[in-house]
mmCIF file of C-alpha atoms in Angstrom:
data_model
loop_
_atom_site.group_PDB
_atom_site.id
_atom_site.type_symbol
_atom_site.label_atom_id
_atom_site.label_comp_id
_atom_site.label_asym_id
_atom_site.label_seq_id
_atom_site.Cartn_x
_atom_site.Cartn_y
_atom_site.Cartn_z
ATOM 1 C CA MET A 1 -21.546 -1.543 39.130
ATOM 2 C CA THR A 2 -19.623 -2.392 42.258
ATOM 3 C CA ASP A 3 -17.152 0.009 43.938
ATOM 4 C CA PHE A 4 -14.220 -2.265 43.111
ATOM 5 C CA MET A 5 -15.253 -2.505 39.401
ATOM 6 C CA ALA A 6 -15.616 1.250 39.212
ATOM 7 C CA SER A 7 -12.262 1.834 40.856
ATOM 8 C CA SER A 8 -10.531 -0.625 38.498
ATOM 9 C CA LEU A 9 -12.195 1.008 35.382
ATOM 10 C CA THR A 10 -11.231 4.435 36.643
ATOM 11 C CA ILE A 11 -7.528 3.447 36.974
ATOM 12 C CA LEU A 12 -7.596 1.828 33.566
ATOM 13 C CA LEU A 13 -9.009 5.008 31.961
ATOM 14 C CA LEU A 14 -6.497 7.215 33.681
ATOM 15 C CA LEU A 15 -3.534 4.965 32.337
ATOM 16 C CA ILE A 16 -4.908 4.559 28.855
ATOM 17 C CA GLY A 17 -3.104 7.672 27.629
ATOM 18 C CA MET A 18 0.271 6.347 28.748
ATOM 19 C CA PHE A 19 -0.510 2.939 27.166
ATOM 20 C CA VAL A 20 -1.320 4.623 23.807
ATOM 21 C CA VAL A 21 2.014 6.539 23.660
ATOM 22 C CA LEU A 22 4.090 3.496 24.803
ATOM 23 C CA GLY A 23 2.210 1.246 22.451
ATOM 24 C CA VAL A 24 3.079 3.460 19.517
ATOM 25 C CA MET A 25 6.718 3.658 20.550
ATOM 26 C CA SER A 26 6.955 -0.036 21.004
ATOM 27 C CA LEU A 27 5.422 -0.783 17.636
ATOM 28 C CA MET A 28 7.928 1.644 15.987
ATOM 29 C CA LEU A 29 10.919 0.172 17.857
ATOM 30 C CA LYS A 30 9.862 -3.296 16.857
ATOM 31 C CA ARG A 31 9.388 -2.266 13.273
ATOM 32 C CA ARG A 32 12.789 -0.559 13.098
ATOM 33 C CA GLU A 33 14.436 -3.621 14.647
ATOM 34 C CA ILE A 34 12.893 -5.806 11.943
ATOM 35 C CA THR A 35 13.369 -3.542 8.898
ATOM 36 C CA VAL A 36 16.659 -1.524 9.316
ATOM 37 C CA LYS A 37 19.875 -1.272 11.173
ATOM 38 C CA SER A 38 22.285 1.534 11.816
ATOM 39 C CA PRO A 39 25.147 1.883 9.207
ATOM 40 C CA VAL A 40 27.688 2.721 12.036
ATOM 41 C CA ASP A 41 28.455 0.779 15.217
ATOM 42 C CA LYS A 42 28.492 3.603 17.749
ATOM 43 C CA GLU A 43 30.490 1.445 20.205
ATOM 44 C CA MET A 44 33.421 1.379 17.786
ATOM 45 C CA LEU A 45 33.679 5.253 17.483
ATOM 46 C CA THR A 46 36.417 7.144 19.286
ATOM 47 C CA ARG A 47 35.219 8.959 22.321
ATOM 48 C CA THR A 48 35.208 12.705 22.012
ATOM 49 C CA ALA A 49 36.036 15.281 24.642
ATOM 50 C CA ALA A 50 33.473 15.328 27.528
ATOM 51 C CA HIS A 51 31.626 12.404 25.999
ATOM 52 C CA GLY A 52 30.818 10.855 29.437
ATOM 53 C CA LEU A 53 29.742 14.228 30.749
ATOM 54 C CA GLN A 54 27.391 14.650 27.782
ATOM 55 C CA ASP A 55 25.768 11.260 28.457
ATOM 56 C CA GLN A 56 25.245 12.247 32.161
ATOM 57 C CA ILE A 57 23.796 15.604 31.285
ATOM 58 C CA GLN A 58 21.354 14.019 28.838
ATOM 59 C CA ASN A 59 20.395 11.428 31.483
ATOM 60 C CA MET A 60 19.939 14.080 34.140
ATOM 61 C CA GLN A 61 17.765 16.187 31.752
ATOM 62 C CA MET A 62 15.443 13.172 31.216
ATOM 63 C CA ASP A 63 15.340 12.525 34.967
ATOM 64 C CA LEU A 64 14.522 16.195 35.634
ATOM 65 C CA MET A 65 11.698 16.078 33.054
ATOM 66 C CA GLY A 66 10.377 12.831 34.656
ATOM 67 C CA THR A 67 10.406 14.403 38.094
ATOM 68 C CA GLN A 68 8.355 17.407 36.796
ATOM 69 C CA LEU A 69 5.926 15.160 35.225
ATOM 70 C CA LEU A 70 5.613 13.007 38.358
ATOM 71 C CA ALA A 71 4.952 16.217 40.463
ATOM 72 C CA THR A 72 2.044 17.163 38.071
ATOM 73 C CA LEU A 73 0.590 13.598 38.278
ATOM 74 C CA ILE A 74 0.869 13.568 42.106
ATOM 75 C CA VAL A 75 -1.353 16.715 42.364
ATOM 76 C CA SER A 76 -3.859 15.956 39.422
ATOM 77 C CA LEU A 77 -4.441 12.193 39.667
ATOM 78 C CA PRO A 78 -6.402 12.128 42.996
ATOM 79 C CA PHE A 79 -8.859 14.676 41.638
ATOM 80 C CA SER A 80 -9.106 12.943 38.319
ATOM 81 C CA TYR A 81 -9.598 9.533 40.002
ATOM 82 C CA PHE A 82 -12.484 10.529 42.268
ATOM 83 C CA GLY A 83 -14.199 12.630 39.595
ATOM 84 C CA MET A 84 -14.085 9.868 36.991
ATOM 85 C CA LYS A 85 -15.131 7.223 39.539
ATOM 86 C CA ALA A 86 -18.149 9.393 40.524
ATOM 87 C CA HIS A 87 -19.241 9.694 36.850
ATOM 88 C CA ILE A 88 -19.015 5.786 36.437
ATOM 89 C CA LEU A 89 -21.005 5.188 39.635
ATOM 90 C CA SER A 90 -23.687 7.670 38.734
ATOM 91 C CA ASN A 91 -24.300 5.689 35.457
ATOM 92 C CA GLN A 92 -24.221 8.969 33.609
ATOM 93 C CA PHE A 93 -21.461 8.558 31.104
ATOM 94 C CA PRO A 94 -19.989 11.774 29.731
ATOM 95 C CA TRP A 95 -20.188 11.048 26.065
ATOM 96 C CA GLY A 96 -19.013 14.535 25.105
ATOM 97 C CA LEU A 97 -15.981 14.269 27.218
ATOM 98 C CA ALA A 98 -15.206 10.780 26.007
ATOM 99 C CA LEU A 99 -15.253 12.001 22.447
ATOM 100 C CA CYS A 100 -12.816 14.798 23.307
ATOM 101 C CA ILE A 101 -10.536 12.257 24.994
ATOM 102 C CA THR A 102 -10.615 9.854 21.974
ATOM 103 C CA LEU A 103 -9.737 12.612 19.640
ATOM 104 C CA GLY A 104 -6.975 13.866 21.966
ATOM 105 C CA LEU A 105 -5.522 10.383 22.311
ATOM 106 C CA THR A 106 -5.689 9.923 18.476
ATOM 107 C CA PHE A 107 -3.777 13.150 18.058
ATOM 108 C CA ALA A 108 -1.247 12.115 20.689
ATOM 109 C CA ALA A 109 -0.584 8.855 18.971
ATOM 110 C CA TYR A 110 -0.105 10.670 15.671
ATOM 111 C CA LYS A 111 2.216 13.175 17.272
ATOM 112 C CA THR A 112 4.173 10.381 18.927
ATOM 113 C CA TRP A 113 4.666 8.643 15.597
ATOM 114 C CA ARG A 114 5.837 11.876 13.882
ATOM 115 C CA GLN A 115 8.143 12.802 16.661
ATOM 116 C CA PHE A 116 9.573 9.389 17.100
ATOM 117 C CA SER A 117 10.303 9.243 13.324
ATOM 118 C CA THR A 118 11.979 12.712 13.450
ATOM 119 C CA LEU A 119 14.082 11.580 16.407
ATOM 120 C CA GLU A 120 15.193 8.489 14.622
ATOM 121 C CA LYS A 121 16.389 10.628 11.721
ATOM 122 C CA LEU A 122 18.141 13.021 13.980
ATOM 123 C CA ARG A 123 19.954 10.149 15.708
ATOM 124 C CA LEU A 124 21.009 8.608 12.456
ATOM 125 C CA GLY A 125 22.332 11.948 11.198
ATOM 126 C CA TYR A 126 24.162 12.613 14.484
ATOM 127 C CA THR A 127 25.802 9.121 14.508
ATOM 128 C CA ALA A 128 26.851 9.607 10.928
ATOM 129 C CA GLU A 129 28.361 13.054 11.529
ATOM 130 C CA ILE A 130 30.192 11.833 14.618
ATOM 131 C CA ALA A 131 31.637 8.927 12.586
ATOM 132 C CA THR A 132 32.918 11.316 9.914
ATOM 133 C CA ALA A 133 34.374 13.601 12.585
ATOM 134 C CA ASN A 134 36.161 10.715 14.098
ATOM 135 C CA GLU A 135 37.879 9.913 10.802
ATOM 136 C CA LEU A 136 38.765 13.592 10.206
ATOM 137 C CA ILE A 137 40.937 13.526 13.307
ATOM 138 C CA GLY A 138 43.389 11.594 11.194
ATOM 139 C CA LEU A 139 43.724 14.634 8.804
ATOM 140 C CA GLN A 140 44.742 16.887 11.650
ATOM 141 C CA GLY A 141 47.835 14.864 12.142
ATOM 142 C CA LYS A 142 48.605 15.709 8.377
ATOM 143 C CA GLY A 143 48.496 19.433 8.953
ATOM 144 C CA TYR A 144 44.876 20.025 8.006
ATOM 145 C CA GLN A 145 42.527 22.308 9.928
ATOM 146 C CA VAL A 146 39.084 20.768 10.546
ATOM 147 C CA PHE A 147 35.861 22.456 11.489
ATOM 148 C CA HIS A 148 32.399 21.079 12.190
ATOM 149 C CA ASP A 149 28.812 22.383 11.878
ATOM 150 C CA ILE A 150 29.598 25.788 10.289
ATOM 151 C CA GLN A 151 26.374 27.848 10.225
ATOM 152 C CA ALA A 152 25.705 29.293 6.777
ATOM 153 C CA ASP A 153 22.678 31.112 5.341
ATOM 154 C CA GLY A 154 19.799 28.989 6.448
ATOM 155 C CA PHE A 155 21.773 25.735 6.463
ATOM 156 C CA ASN A 156 24.899 24.311 7.891
ATOM 157 C CA ILE A 157 28.110 22.769 6.564
ATOM 158 C CA ASP A 158 28.718 19.542 8.324
ATOM 159 C CA HIS A 159 32.602 19.592 8.090
ATOM 160 C CA LEU A 160 35.184 21.868 6.562
ATOM 161 C CA ALA A 161 38.764 20.667 6.048
ATOM 162 C CA ILE A 162 41.466 23.070 5.055
ATOM 163 C CA GLY A 163 44.955 22.119 3.838
ATOM 164 C CA ARG A 164 47.648 23.194 1.421
ATOM 165 C CA ASN A 165 45.884 21.276 -1.366
ATOM 166 C CA GLY A 166 42.619 23.102 -0.966
ATOM 167 C CA VAL A 167 39.379 23.432 1.072
ATOM 168 C CA PHE A 168 36.945 20.566 1.244
ATOM 169 C CA THR A 169 33.244 21.128 1.972
ATOM 170 C CA ILE A 170 32.180 17.715 3.394
ATOM 171 C CA GLU A 171 28.468 16.784 3.581
ATOM 172 C CA THR A 172 27.707 13.691 5.650
ATOM 173 C CA LYS A 173 24.517 11.595 4.998
ATOM 174 C CA GLY A 174 23.223 8.918 7.265
ATOM 175 C CA ARG A 175 21.201 6.116 5.678
ATOM 176 C CA HIS A 176 19.830 3.142 7.403
ATOM 177 C CA LYS A 177 20.668 -0.293 6.005
ATOM 178 C CA ARG A 178 17.489 -2.144 5.226
ATOM 179 C CA ASN A 179 17.670 -5.758 6.333
ATOM 180 C CA ARG A 180 15.794 -6.920 3.099
ATOM 181 C CA ASP A 181 18.703 -5.620 1.021
ATOM 182 C CA SER A 182 21.356 -7.682 2.743
ATOM 183 C CA LYS A 183 21.235 -10.706 0.519
ATOM 184 C CA ALA A 184 20.881 -8.625 -2.762
ATOM 185 C CA SER A 185 23.769 -6.336 -2.026
ATOM 186 C CA SER A 186 26.122 -9.038 -0.837
ATOM 187 C CA LYS A 187 26.153 -10.688 -4.253
ATOM 188 C CA GLY A 188 28.596 -8.046 -5.665
ATOM 189 C CA ASN A 189 32.269 -8.350 -4.868
ATOM 190 C CA GLY A 190 31.460 -10.018 -1.550
ATOM 191 C CA LYS A 191 30.550 -6.580 -0.021
ATOM 192 C CA ASN A 192 27.387 -6.070 1.862
ATOM 193 C CA TYR A 193 25.171 -2.918 1.431
ATOM 194 C CA GLN A 194 26.805 -1.331 -1.502
ATOM 195 C CA LEU A 195 26.247 2.230 -2.704
ATOM 196 C CA ARG A 196 26.900 2.673 -6.388
ATOM 197 C CA PHE A 197 27.369 6.008 -8.286
ATOM 198 C CA LYS A 198 26.084 5.735 -11.723
ATOM 199 C CA ASP A 199 25.177 8.432 -14.355
ATOM 200 C CA GLY A 200 24.715 11.140 -11.754
ATOM 201 C CA ARG A 201 22.648 9.030 -9.397
ATOM 202 C CA LEU A 202 23.305 7.368 -6.097
ATOM 203 C CA CYS A 203 22.126 3.799 -6.409
ATOM 204 C CA PHE A 204 21.349 2.140 -3.067
ATOM 205 C CA PRO A 205 20.274 -1.548 -3.049
ATOM 206 C CA SER A 206 16.541 -0.650 -3.276
ATOM 207 C CA TRP A 207 16.298 3.106 -3.944
ATOM 208 C CA VAL A 208 17.965 5.904 -5.807
ATOM 209 C CA GLU A 209 18.817 9.397 -4.806
ATOM 210 C CA THR A 210 20.198 12.530 -6.517
ATOM 211 C CA LYS A 211 19.447 15.387 -3.998
ATOM 212 C CA PRO A 212 22.614 14.827 -1.904
ATOM 213 C CA ILE A 213 24.772 15.498 -4.890
ATOM 214 C CA GLU A 214 22.910 18.709 -5.680
ATOM 215 C CA GLN A 215 23.126 19.809 -2.023
ATOM 216 C CA ALA A 216 26.939 19.056 -1.791
ATOM 217 C CA LEU A 217 27.455 21.230 -5.001
ATOM 218 C CA ARG A 218 25.314 24.127 -3.576
ATOM 219 C CA GLN A 219 27.126 24.133 -0.316
ATOM 220 C CA ALA A 220 30.551 24.172 -2.042
ATOM 221 C CA ASN A 221 29.430 26.972 -4.205
ATOM 222 C CA TRP A 222 28.355 28.981 -1.064
ATOM 223 C CA VAL A 223 31.670 28.324 0.620
ATOM 224 C CA ASN A 224 33.486 29.532 -2.572
ATOM 225 C CA GLN A 225 31.591 32.803 -2.514
ATOM 226 C CA TRP A 226 31.872 33.429 1.126
ATOM 227 C CA LEU A 227 35.552 32.621 1.550
ATOM 228 C CA SER A 228 36.599 34.389 -1.700
ATOM 229 C CA LYS A 229 34.844 37.530 -0.451
ATOM 230 C CA ALA A 230 36.040 37.196 3.165
ATOM 231 C CA THR A 231 39.668 36.620 2.236
ATOM 232 C CA GLY A 232 39.985 38.698 -0.833
ATOM 233 C CA ASN A 233 41.425 35.717 -2.720
ATOM 234 C CA PRO A 234 39.580 33.276 -5.087
ATOM 235 C CA VAL A 235 38.715 30.086 -3.260
ATOM 236 C CA THR A 236 37.433 26.962 -5.110
ATOM 237 C CA SER A 237 36.411 24.350 -2.486
ATOM 238 C CA THR A 238 35.983 20.671 -3.306
ATOM 239 C CA PRO A 239 32.706 19.198 -2.375
ATOM 240 C CA VAL A 240 32.845 15.752 -0.668
ATOM 241 C CA LEU A 241 29.819 13.532 -0.072
ATOM 242 C CA VAL A 242 30.287 10.922 2.722
ATOM 243 C CA PHE A 243 28.084 7.926 3.570
ATOM 244 C CA PRO A 244 29.322 6.242 6.745
ATOM 245 C CA GLY A 245 29.045 2.515 6.939
ATOM 246 C CA TRP A 246 28.248 2.016 3.264
ATOM 247 C CA PHE A 247 30.597 0.342 0.709
ATOM 248 C CA VAL A 248 30.894 2.962 -1.954
ATOM 249 C CA THR A 249 31.709 2.197 -5.593
ATOM 250 C CA SER A 250 31.518 4.164 -8.894
ATOM 251 C CA GLN A 251 30.341 2.826 -12.286
ATOM 252 C CA SER A 252 30.805 6.215 -13.794
ATOM 253 C CA LYS A 253 33.099 9.064 -12.871
ATOM 254 C CA PRO A 254 31.616 11.087 -10.101
ATOM 255 C CA PRO A 255 31.873 14.964 -10.221
ATOM 256 C CA PHE A 256 33.534 15.017 -6.779
ATOM 257 C CA PRO A 257 34.635 12.463 -4.088
ATOM 258 C CA ILE A 258 31.808 10.212 -2.886
ATOM 259 C CA LEU A 259 33.153 8.166 -0.086
ATOM 260 C CA ASN A 260 32.794 5.962 2.887
ATOM 261 C CA HIS A 261 33.914 7.761 6.009
ATOM 262 C CA LYS A 262 36.944 5.500 6.483
ATOM 263 C CA GLN A 263 38.352 6.692 3.030
ATOM 264 C CA LEU A 264 38.577 10.340 3.956
ATOM 265 C CA VAL A 265 42.171 10.282 5.310
ATOM 266 C CA LYS A 266 43.500 8.465 2.253
ATOM 267 C CA VAL A 267 41.589 10.268 -0.465
ATOM 268 C CA LEU A 268 41.502 14.008 0.615
ATOM 269 C CA PRO A 269 45.218 14.603 0.539
ATOM 270 C CA THR A 270 45.245 13.695 -3.229
ATOM 271 C CA ALA A 271 41.855 15.204 -4.233
ATOM 272 C CA GLY A 272 42.362 18.944 -3.811
ATOM 273 C CA ASN A 273 41.815 21.252 -6.810
ATOM 274 C CA GLN A 274 43.725 24.360 -5.511
ATOM 275 C CA GLU A 275 47.219 24.833 -4.178
ATOM 276 C CA LEU A 276 47.267 27.231 -1.340
ATOM 277 C CA THR A 277 50.152 29.106 0.347
ATOM 278 C CA GLN A 278 50.427 28.846 4.057
ATOM 279 C CA GLN A 279 49.359 32.538 4.236
ATOM 280 C CA GLN A 280 46.163 31.816 2.261
ATOM 281 C CA VAL A 281 45.498 28.821 4.607
ATOM 282 C CA ASP A 282 45.892 31.040 7.586
ATOM 283 C CA ALA A 283 43.456 33.615 6.095
ATOM 284 C CA ILE A 284 40.832 30.931 5.405
ATOM 285 C CA VAL A 285 41.271 29.354 8.889
ATOM 286 C CA TYR A 286 40.853 32.826 10.502
ATOM 287 C CA GLN A 287 37.598 33.539 8.670
ATOM 288 C CA VAL A 288 36.185 30.079 9.371
ATOM 289 C CA THR A 289 37.134 30.341 13.074
ATOM 290 C CA GLN A 290 35.438 33.712 13.346
ATOM 291 C CA ARG A 291 32.216 32.411 11.779
ATOM 292 C CA CYS A 292 32.190 29.345 14.170
ATOM 293 C CA LEU A 293 32.706 31.655 17.259
ATOM 294 C CA SER A 294 30.244 34.454 16.495
ATOM 295 C CA LYS A 295 26.678 34.374 15.301
ATOM 296 C CA LYS A 296 26.977 37.985 14.316
ATOM 297 C CA THR A 297 28.972 36.959 11.245
ATOM 298 C CA LEU A 298 26.035 35.075 9.851
ATOM 299 C CA SER A 299 24.436 38.337 8.694
ATOM 300 C CA LYS A 300 27.539 39.400 6.724
#
């Protein structure tokens, strides 16, 4: 084998790990583009405080990680290059090392797939919660106090809205819209991507769920127990389930409001199940504020 062929093969082997990871990511991005789309257009959301700074911080963090990786490669690649090239020129192929590399790359490809899938779910959930939070701003103009991401016992409450007509425990769920469902769902009432509540089930165009309903009820019960104990007055919160970007309809009466995020400002002022005095509202707001500010309250 000539020196040029050995050098070329060495460079190819050194880059194969990067090719594997980028290949898996490219395939997953292509698959997502073909099969699903986001339920919410992020460009249409109201910018929150420090939104631009948050983007800059995230970009700078990625740049910093890239610089650290580059520094590692600058030191290690020359040694890897000459060591691997020497093996190739000696015609003594390290089969044991090759097996370890193959197993390592297989594991890296699997981890990339798992991590990318998790990242997509987190991004979807984040976008959905931001969309709901944007709409809840409208309730603040009507005298409601709104809180986000309240830490509970091993879980979190996405949003909590407090007004004179009660407390609302709001759970937001992000669900991708599957492209294959577009034609099927558009047949009903001229609305695309419909979510129907029927007989205790959430009926999407091509799948059915019940767990979000159970989760919303559990979270509302937890809020009831916590606030009743913390304020010394009975509190009965109303669970609310929100699916941003979906057209929500009901074929049977739901146990609590199940809404599109844009319905929140209109529905919640008429959906409360408890009349509260201003003193009770202030007591509830105080307890929620304390929990949001201090992690020490989580153990109480």
